XYZ file of C-alpha atoms in Angstrom:
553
model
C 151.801 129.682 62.944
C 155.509 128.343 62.338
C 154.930 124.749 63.493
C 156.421 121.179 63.932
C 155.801 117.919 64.880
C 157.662 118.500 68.035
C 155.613 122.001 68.677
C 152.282 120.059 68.053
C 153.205 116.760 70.521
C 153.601 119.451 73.503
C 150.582 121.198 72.974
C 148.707 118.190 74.067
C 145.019 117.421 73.028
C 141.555 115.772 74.371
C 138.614 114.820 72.800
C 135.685 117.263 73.365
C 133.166 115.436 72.929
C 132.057 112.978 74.967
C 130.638 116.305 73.735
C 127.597 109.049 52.608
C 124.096 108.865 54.753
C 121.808 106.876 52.725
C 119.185 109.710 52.252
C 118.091 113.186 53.322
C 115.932 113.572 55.732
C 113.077 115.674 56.401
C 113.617 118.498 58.639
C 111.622 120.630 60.779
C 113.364 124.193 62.731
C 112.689 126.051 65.461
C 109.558 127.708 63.980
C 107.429 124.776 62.147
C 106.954 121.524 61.474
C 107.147 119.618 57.728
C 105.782 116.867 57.150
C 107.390 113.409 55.327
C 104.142 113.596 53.479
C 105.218 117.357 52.470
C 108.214 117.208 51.598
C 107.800 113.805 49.162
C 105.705 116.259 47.349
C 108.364 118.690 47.299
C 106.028 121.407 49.736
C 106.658 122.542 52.860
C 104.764 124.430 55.782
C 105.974 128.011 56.628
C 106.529 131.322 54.303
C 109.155 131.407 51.974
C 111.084 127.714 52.684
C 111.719 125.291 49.731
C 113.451 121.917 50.300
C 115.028 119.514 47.967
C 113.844 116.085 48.115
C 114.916 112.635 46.727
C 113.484 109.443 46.663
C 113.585 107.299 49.525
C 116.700 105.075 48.853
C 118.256 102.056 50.745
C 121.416 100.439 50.673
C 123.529 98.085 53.185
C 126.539 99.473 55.101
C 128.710 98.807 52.297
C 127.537 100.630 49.472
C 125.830 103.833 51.195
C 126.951 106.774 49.118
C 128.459 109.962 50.378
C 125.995 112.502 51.230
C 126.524 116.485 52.889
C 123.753 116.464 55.419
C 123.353 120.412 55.302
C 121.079 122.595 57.573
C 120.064 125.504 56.117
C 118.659 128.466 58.103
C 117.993 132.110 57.363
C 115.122 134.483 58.259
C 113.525 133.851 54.687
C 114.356 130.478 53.171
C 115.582 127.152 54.290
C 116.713 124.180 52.277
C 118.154 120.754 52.757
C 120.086 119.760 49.980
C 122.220 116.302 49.586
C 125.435 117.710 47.723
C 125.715 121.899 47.751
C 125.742 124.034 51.020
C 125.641 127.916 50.101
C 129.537 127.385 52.316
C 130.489 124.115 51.419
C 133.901 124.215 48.995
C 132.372 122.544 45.753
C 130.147 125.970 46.194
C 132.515 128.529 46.345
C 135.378 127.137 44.458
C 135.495 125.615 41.122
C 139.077 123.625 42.293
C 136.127 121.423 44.405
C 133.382 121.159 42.119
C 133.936 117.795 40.664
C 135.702 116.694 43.765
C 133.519 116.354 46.913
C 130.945 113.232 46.034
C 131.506 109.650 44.860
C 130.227 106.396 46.197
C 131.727 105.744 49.867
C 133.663 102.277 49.243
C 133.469 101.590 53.112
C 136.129 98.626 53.213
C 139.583 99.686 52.850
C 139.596 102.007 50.382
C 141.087 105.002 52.707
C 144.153 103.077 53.185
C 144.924 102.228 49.706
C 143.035 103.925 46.869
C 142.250 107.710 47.326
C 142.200 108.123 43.765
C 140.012 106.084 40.575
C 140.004 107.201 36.866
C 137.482 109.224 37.266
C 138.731 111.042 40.421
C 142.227 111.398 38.877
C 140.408 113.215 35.905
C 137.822 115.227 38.250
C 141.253 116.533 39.951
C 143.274 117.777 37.173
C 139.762 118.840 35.684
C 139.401 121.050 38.957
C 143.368 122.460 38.256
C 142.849 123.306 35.217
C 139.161 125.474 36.229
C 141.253 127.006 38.693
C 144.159 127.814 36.696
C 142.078 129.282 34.069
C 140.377 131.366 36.557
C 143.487 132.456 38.480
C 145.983 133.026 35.396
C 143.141 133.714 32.248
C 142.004 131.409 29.688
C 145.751 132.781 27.746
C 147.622 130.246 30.616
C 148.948 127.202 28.368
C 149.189 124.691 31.524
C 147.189 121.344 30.191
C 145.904 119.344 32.388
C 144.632 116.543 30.308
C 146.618 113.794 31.690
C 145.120 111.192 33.510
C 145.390 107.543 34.248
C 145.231 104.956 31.574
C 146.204 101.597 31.296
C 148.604 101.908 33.995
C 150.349 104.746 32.263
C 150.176 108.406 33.393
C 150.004 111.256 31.108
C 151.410 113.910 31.681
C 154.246 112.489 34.485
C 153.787 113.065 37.916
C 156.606 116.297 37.704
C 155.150 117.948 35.398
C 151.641 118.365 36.425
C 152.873 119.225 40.307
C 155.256 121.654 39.194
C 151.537 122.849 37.786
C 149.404 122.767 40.666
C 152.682 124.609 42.558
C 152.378 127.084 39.668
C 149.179 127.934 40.581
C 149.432 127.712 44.398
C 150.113 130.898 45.492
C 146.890 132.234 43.793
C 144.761 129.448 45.809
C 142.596 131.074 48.887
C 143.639 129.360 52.466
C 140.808 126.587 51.578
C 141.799 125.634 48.197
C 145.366 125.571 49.319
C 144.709 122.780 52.064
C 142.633 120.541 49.759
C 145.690 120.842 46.811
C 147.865 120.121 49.707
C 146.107 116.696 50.487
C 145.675 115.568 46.771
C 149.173 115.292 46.920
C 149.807 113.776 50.020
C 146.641 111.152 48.986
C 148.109 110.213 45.800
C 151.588 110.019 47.535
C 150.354 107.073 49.305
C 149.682 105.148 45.967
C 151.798 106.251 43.222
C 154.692 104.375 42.080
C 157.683 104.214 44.863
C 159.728 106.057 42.243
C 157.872 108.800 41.869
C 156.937 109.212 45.650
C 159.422 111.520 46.340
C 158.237 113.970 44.010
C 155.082 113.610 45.329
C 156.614 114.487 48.593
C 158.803 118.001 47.680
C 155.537 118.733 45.889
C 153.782 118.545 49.042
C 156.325 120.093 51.041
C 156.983 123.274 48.973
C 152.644 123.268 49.354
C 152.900 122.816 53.121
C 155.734 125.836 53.013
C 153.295 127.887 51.225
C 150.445 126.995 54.226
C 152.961 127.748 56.941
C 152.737 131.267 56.144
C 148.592 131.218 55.990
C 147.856 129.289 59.011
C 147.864 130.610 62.644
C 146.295 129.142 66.365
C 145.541 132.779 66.970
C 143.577 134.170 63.698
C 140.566 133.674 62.357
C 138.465 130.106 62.378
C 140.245 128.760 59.282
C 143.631 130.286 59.779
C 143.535 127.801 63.460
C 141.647 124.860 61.693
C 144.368 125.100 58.972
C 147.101 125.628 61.657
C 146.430 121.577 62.864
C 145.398 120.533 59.500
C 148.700 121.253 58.621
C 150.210 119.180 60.757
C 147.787 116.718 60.312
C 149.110 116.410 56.906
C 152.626 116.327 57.572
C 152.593 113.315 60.048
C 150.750 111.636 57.102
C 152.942 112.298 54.956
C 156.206 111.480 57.094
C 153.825 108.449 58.759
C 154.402 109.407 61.788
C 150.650 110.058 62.280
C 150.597 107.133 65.209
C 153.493 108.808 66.760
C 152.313 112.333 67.008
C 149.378 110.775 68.864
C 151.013 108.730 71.269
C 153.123 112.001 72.103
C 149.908 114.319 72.473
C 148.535 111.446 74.858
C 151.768 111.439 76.931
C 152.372 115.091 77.219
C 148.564 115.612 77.986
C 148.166 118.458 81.194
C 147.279 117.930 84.468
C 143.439 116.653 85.029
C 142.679 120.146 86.797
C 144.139 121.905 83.786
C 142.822 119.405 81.243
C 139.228 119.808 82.918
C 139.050 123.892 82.764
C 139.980 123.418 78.776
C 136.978 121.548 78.478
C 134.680 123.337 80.721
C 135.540 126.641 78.902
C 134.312 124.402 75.585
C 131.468 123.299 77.485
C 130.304 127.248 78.496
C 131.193 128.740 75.132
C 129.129 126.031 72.826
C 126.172 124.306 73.279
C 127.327 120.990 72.476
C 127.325 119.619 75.839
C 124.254 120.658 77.021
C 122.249 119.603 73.984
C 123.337 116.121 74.919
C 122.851 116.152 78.592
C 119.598 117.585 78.775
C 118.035 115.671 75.484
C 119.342 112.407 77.076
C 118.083 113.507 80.478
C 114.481 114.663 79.455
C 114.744 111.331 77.210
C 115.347 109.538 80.492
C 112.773 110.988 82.622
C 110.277 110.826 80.810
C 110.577 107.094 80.220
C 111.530 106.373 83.690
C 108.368 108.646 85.201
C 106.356 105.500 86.623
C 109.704 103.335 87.762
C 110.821 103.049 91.218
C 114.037 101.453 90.174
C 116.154 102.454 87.542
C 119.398 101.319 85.914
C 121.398 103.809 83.803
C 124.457 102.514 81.764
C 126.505 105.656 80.871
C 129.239 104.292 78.149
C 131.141 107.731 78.619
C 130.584 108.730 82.177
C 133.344 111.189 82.107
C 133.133 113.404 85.455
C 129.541 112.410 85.788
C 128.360 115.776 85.700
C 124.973 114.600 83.443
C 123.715 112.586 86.243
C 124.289 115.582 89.136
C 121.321 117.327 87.518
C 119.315 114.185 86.813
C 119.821 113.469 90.410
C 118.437 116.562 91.468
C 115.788 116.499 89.544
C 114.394 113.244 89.846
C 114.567 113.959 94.188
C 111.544 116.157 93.175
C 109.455 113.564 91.718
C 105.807 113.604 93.501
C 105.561 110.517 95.673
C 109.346 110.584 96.810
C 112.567 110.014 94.582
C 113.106 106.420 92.981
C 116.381 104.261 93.460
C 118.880 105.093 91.051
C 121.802 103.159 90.216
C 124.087 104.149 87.470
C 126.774 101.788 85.685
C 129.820 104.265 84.660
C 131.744 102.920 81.814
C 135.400 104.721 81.955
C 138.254 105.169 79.827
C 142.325 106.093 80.643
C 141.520 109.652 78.775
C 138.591 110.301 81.315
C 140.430 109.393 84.357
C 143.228 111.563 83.207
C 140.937 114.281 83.091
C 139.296 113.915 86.289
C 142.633 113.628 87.343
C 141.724 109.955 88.853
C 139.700 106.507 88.427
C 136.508 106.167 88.052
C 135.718 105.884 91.701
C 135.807 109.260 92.256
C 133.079 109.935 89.978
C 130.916 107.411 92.091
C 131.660 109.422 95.247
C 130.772 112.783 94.052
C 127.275 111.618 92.527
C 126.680 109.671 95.810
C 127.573 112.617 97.782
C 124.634 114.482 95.711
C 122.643 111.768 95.819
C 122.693 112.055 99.982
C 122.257 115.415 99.799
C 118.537 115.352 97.872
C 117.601 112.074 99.409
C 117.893 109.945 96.632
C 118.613 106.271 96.686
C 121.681 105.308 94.706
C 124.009 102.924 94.387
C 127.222 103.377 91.420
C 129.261 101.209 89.514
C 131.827 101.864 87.826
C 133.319 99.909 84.773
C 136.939 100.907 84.027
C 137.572 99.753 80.748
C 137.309 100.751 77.133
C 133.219 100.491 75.535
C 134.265 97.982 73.148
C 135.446 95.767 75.268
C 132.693 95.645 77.580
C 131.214 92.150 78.289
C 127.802 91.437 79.794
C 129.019 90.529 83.404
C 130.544 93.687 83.657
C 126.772 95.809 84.041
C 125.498 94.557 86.596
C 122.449 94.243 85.110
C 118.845 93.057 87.783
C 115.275 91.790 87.519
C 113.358 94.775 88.578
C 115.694 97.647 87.944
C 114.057 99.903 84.620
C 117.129 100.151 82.512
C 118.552 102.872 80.287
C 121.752 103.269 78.014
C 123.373 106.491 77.689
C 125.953 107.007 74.423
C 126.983 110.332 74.666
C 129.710 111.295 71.926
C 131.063 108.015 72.308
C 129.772 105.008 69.315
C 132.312 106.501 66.976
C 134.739 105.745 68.774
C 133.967 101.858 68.728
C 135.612 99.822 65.986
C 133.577 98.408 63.129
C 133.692 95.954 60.583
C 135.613 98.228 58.330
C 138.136 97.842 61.352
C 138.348 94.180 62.346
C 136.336 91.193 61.706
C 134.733 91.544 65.426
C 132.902 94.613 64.363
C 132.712 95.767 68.252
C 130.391 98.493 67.150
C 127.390 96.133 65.767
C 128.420 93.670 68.311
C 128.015 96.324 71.172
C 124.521 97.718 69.656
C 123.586 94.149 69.722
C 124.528 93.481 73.567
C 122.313 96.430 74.654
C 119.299 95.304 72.758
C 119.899 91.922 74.851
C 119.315 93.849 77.650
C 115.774 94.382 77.224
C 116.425 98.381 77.883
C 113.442 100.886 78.237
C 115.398 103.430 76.126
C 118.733 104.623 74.418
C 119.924 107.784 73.958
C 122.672 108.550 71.167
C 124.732 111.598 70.646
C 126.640 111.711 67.579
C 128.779 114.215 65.727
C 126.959 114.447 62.238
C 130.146 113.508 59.766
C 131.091 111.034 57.305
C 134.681 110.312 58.670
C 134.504 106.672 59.101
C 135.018 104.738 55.331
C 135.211 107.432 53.117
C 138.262 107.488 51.322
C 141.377 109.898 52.652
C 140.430 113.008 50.280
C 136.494 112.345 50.985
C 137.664 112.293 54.688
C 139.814 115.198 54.529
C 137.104 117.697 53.016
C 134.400 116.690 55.361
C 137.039 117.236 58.343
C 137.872 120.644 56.823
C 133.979 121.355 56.219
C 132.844 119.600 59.426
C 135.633 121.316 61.568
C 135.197 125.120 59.899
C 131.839 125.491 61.349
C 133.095 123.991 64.702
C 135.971 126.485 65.226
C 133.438 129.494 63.601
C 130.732 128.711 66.681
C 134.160 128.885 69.032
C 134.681 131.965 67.407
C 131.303 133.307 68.231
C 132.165 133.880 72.228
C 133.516 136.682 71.392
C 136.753 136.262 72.898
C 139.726 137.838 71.768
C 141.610 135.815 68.944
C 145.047 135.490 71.257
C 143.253 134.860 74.195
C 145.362 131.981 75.527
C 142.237 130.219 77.131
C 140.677 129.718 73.734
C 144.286 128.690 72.580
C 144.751 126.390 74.753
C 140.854 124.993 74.690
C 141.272 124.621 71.229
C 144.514 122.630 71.103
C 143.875 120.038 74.019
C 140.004 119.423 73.104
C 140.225 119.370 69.537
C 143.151 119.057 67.506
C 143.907 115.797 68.396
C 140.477 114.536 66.973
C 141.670 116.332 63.568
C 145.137 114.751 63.701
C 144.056 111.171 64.354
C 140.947 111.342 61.622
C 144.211 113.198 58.828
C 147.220 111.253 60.221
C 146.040 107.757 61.045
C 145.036 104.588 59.461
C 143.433 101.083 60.298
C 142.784 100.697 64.457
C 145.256 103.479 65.515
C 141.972 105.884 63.422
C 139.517 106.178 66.648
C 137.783 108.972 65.248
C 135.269 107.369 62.946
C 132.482 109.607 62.375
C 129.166 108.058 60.834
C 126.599 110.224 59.399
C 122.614 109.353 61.261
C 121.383 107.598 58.196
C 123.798 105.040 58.859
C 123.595 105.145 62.668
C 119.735 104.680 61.949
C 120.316 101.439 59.788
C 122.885 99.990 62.101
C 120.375 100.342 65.167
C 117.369 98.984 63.219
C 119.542 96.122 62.390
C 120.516 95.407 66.049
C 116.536 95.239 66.648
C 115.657 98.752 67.758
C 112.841 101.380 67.279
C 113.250 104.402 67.459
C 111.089 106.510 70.255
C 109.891 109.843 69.315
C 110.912 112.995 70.168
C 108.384 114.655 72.983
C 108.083 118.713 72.105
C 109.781 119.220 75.818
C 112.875 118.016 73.723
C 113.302 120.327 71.871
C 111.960 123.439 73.155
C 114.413 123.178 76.135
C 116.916 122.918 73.817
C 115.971 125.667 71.599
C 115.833 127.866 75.342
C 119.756 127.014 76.003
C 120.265 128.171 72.667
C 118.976 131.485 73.249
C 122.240 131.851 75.198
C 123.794 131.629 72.172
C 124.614 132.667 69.012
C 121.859 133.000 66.860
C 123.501 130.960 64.207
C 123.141 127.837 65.537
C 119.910 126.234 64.070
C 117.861 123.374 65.454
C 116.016 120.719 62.917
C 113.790 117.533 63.759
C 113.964 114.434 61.077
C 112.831 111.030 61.120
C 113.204 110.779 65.117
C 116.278 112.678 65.259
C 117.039 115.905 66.713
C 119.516 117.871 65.220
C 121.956 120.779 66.140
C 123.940 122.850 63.992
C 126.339 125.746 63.133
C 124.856 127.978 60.084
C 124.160 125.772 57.525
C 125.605 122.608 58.876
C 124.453 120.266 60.648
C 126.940 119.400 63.623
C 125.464 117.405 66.463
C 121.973 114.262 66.750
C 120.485 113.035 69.040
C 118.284 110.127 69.002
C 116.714 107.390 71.297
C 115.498 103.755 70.542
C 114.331 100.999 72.370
């Protein structure tokens, strides 16, 4: 793909979905169960699997390290490991072997420090493996210089006019991850040498013009908005780019069929509207009046099959009333307020004889108060987050910390359960290159399940699916900085330690859970992969975990 900032801003973009952890969890797939008892011991039930453990570890928000949470599954082994995926780039490539893992410095550090000592060193470390394996050990490039008492051996111009030596010899996934280096240290080297930082970088991003394409193969379209990703960074014009995708965004009819063609082609929907409603139901099977708080109601469609099956209960349907929590991205989508979401689920509701009554909230989560729920004595409540917590600010992003301070308003509530659906990625406080690999690894998998439906690599459908539901979560998490960053991914370990800290429990997992999920997925490719861990339900692409789901009270 030949693009530009100005090609990018009219191919508008919507997020999809509305859909370093502290330790590894235990895991259990589609076929068996494993034990925390089992795998402490380092054994596991079932032929042929072997897992890596570690010690149980604990640390505050602040100091949690960065940590791959990998799923592994293949007809003979499977393995959960903390740092190496048999995919991941530190595996394949020696240019990322020193590169992926160091502690996540959660305040600040993305915005000003993407490099220490130590990661300087790792880098041209990593250039000078690669260089050696690209151009023989005979190649006289030295890439001993690092940073040292302020000084910087050897200067800046040199060692780029190295890495751009060795450039065109990089595969499509080394080239991307040389390509933000440069545009990370850019942001912190002296202003003198910050154009040369910048040609470097733009004679890389030349080079990636010609690899990169929204019609070839997973990476080739990943890299394609990567790309561009990269360039608004560098240019800072990261904010801009994403007030022009929101502005030029398509019609709500047209928006809505790019994410319904997501919605039929991967699972991630349906894992989180039928864990949350099974979830639901089952806590709500004795209630004759229940309260549902949906912080994403988006066109409601969760609650039209909750509706329906609920009218079935023996005994006569309960009353259901439902709190919708809206946003200006979902109403552009439906193509209209939130009201209209309240009319179609109380035109179902009529239809099986259900009680209901809606609400609907039209404001951003975070800045929902307690007066605005509507919570009553008597009603059973429940609190839907579907694809939506990462979203919320958090004390890495202001003082208020809406996130904690939102966790802790529901807990106030006195709610019967929680469901949580999260995108399993460290995007949040790690540092820009830390961010920028996980995006690449996090993302690759995402695009390869896309890839799975078999449809035809210019087919303009997928194109277009691609562009408006998921490129602009890549170019906010690569472009943007501080609160105009809404994409703030946290990994469940942390999720888990923020919720216990807010006062809640989690609820286990019934087996109807997961074996409905595990019969969507038969729909599916056979390389997604389902995993159970401390409470959590998990989803993922190959060997990477994608997609929880948890609930708490």
């Amino acid at each position: 793909m030949h693009a530009s900032h100005e090609a990018l801003a009219c191919s508008t973009v919507h997020n999809s979905h509305r859909l370093p952890m502290q330790q590894i969890e235990p895991y259990s797939f589609s076929n068996f169960q494993v034990s925390n008892n089992d795998l402490i011991h380092g054994k596991s039930q079932g032929t042929g699997l072997s897992f890596q453990t570690y010690a149980e570890q604990f640390y505050t928000l602040e100091s949690t390290p960065v940590t791959d949470y990998s799923v592994y599954s293949s007809p003979s082994a499977v393995s959960a490991s903390s740092n190496t995926s048999p995919s991941s780039p530190q595996f394949s490539h020696p240019y990322m072997s020193d590169l992926h893992h160091s502690s996540d410095n959660t305040y600040g550090s993305s915005l000003n420090s993407p490099f220490g000592v130590d990661d300087e060193n790792n880098f041209m470390h990593a250039l000078w493996t690669l260089s050696n394996e690209l151009l023989g050990p005979e190649c006289d490039i030295d890439y001993s210089g690092s940073f040292t008492d302020g000084a910087v051996q050897p200067s800046y111009f040199t060692r780029y006019d190295r890495i751009l030596a060795v450039a065109p010899n990089m595969d499509l996934k080394q080239l991307l991850i040389a390509c933000a280096e440069v545009v990370a240290e850019a942001d912190i080297i002296p202003f003198s040498e910050r154009k040369t930082a910048a040609d470097a970088a733009d004679t890389l991003m030349d080079i990636l013009e010609k690899r990169v394409s929204v019609s070839g193969d997973p990476l080739q379209r990943l890299g394609a908005y990567l790309l561009e990703a990269l360039r608004a960074r560098l240019l800072s014009s990261g904010s801009l780019i994403c007030r022009k995708l929101k502005c030029n965004e398509p019609s709500g009819p047209e928006l809505m069929s790019h994410m319904q063609l997501l919605s039929q082609i991967c699972p991630y929907y349906k894992f989180a509207y039928m864990s949350a409603n099974i979830v639901i139901g089952e806590a709500m099977e004795s209630e004759n009046r229940i309260h549902i708080i949906d912080f994403q109601i988006a066109q409601g469609s969760q609650w039209v099959s909750f509706i329906q099956t609920i009218s079935r209960r023996p005994g006569g349907p309960p009353f259901v009333h439902i709190t919708g929590v809206d946003d200006s991205e979902s109403a552009h989508a439906r193509g209209g307020g939130v009201q209209l979401v309240g009319q179609r689920l109380a035109q179902v509701a009529e239809t099986c004889g259900v009680p209901f009554e809606f609400h609907g909230v039209a404001t951003s989560g975070c800045d929902v108060q307690l007066e605005d729920l509507q919570v009553r004595r008597g009603e059973a409540l429940a609190v839907n987050f579907p694809y939506i917590l990462h979203h919320i600010p958090d004390e890495s992003v202001s003082p208020t910390n809406h996130r904690d301070r939102l966790l802790r308003l529901v807990k106030s509530l006195s709610p019967k359960v929680v469901t949580i659906v999260e995108q399993e990625s460290n995007t949040n406080t790690a540092t820009f290159s830390q961010r920028f690999r996980e995006t690449l690894d996090y993302y690759t998998a995402m695009f390869e399940s896309i890839d799975a439906a078999a449809l035809v690599r210019d087919d303009k459908q997928r194109i277009n699916a691609e562009e408006h539901c998921v490129a602009k979560d890549v170019v906010n998490m690569i472009a943007c900085e501080g609160n105009e960053r809404v994409e703030r991914h946290e990994l469940f370990g942390k999720w888990r330690l923020r919720l216990t800290m807010a006062g809640f429990s989690p609820i286990p997992l019934s087996s109807s859970v997961s074996a409905a999920v595990r019969d969507v997925l038969r729909e599916y490719s056979p390389n997604y992969a389902v995993a159970e861990g401390n409470g959590a339900l998990y989803i993922g692409w190959k060997n990477r975990a994608l997609v929880t789901f948890s609930a708490w009270r």
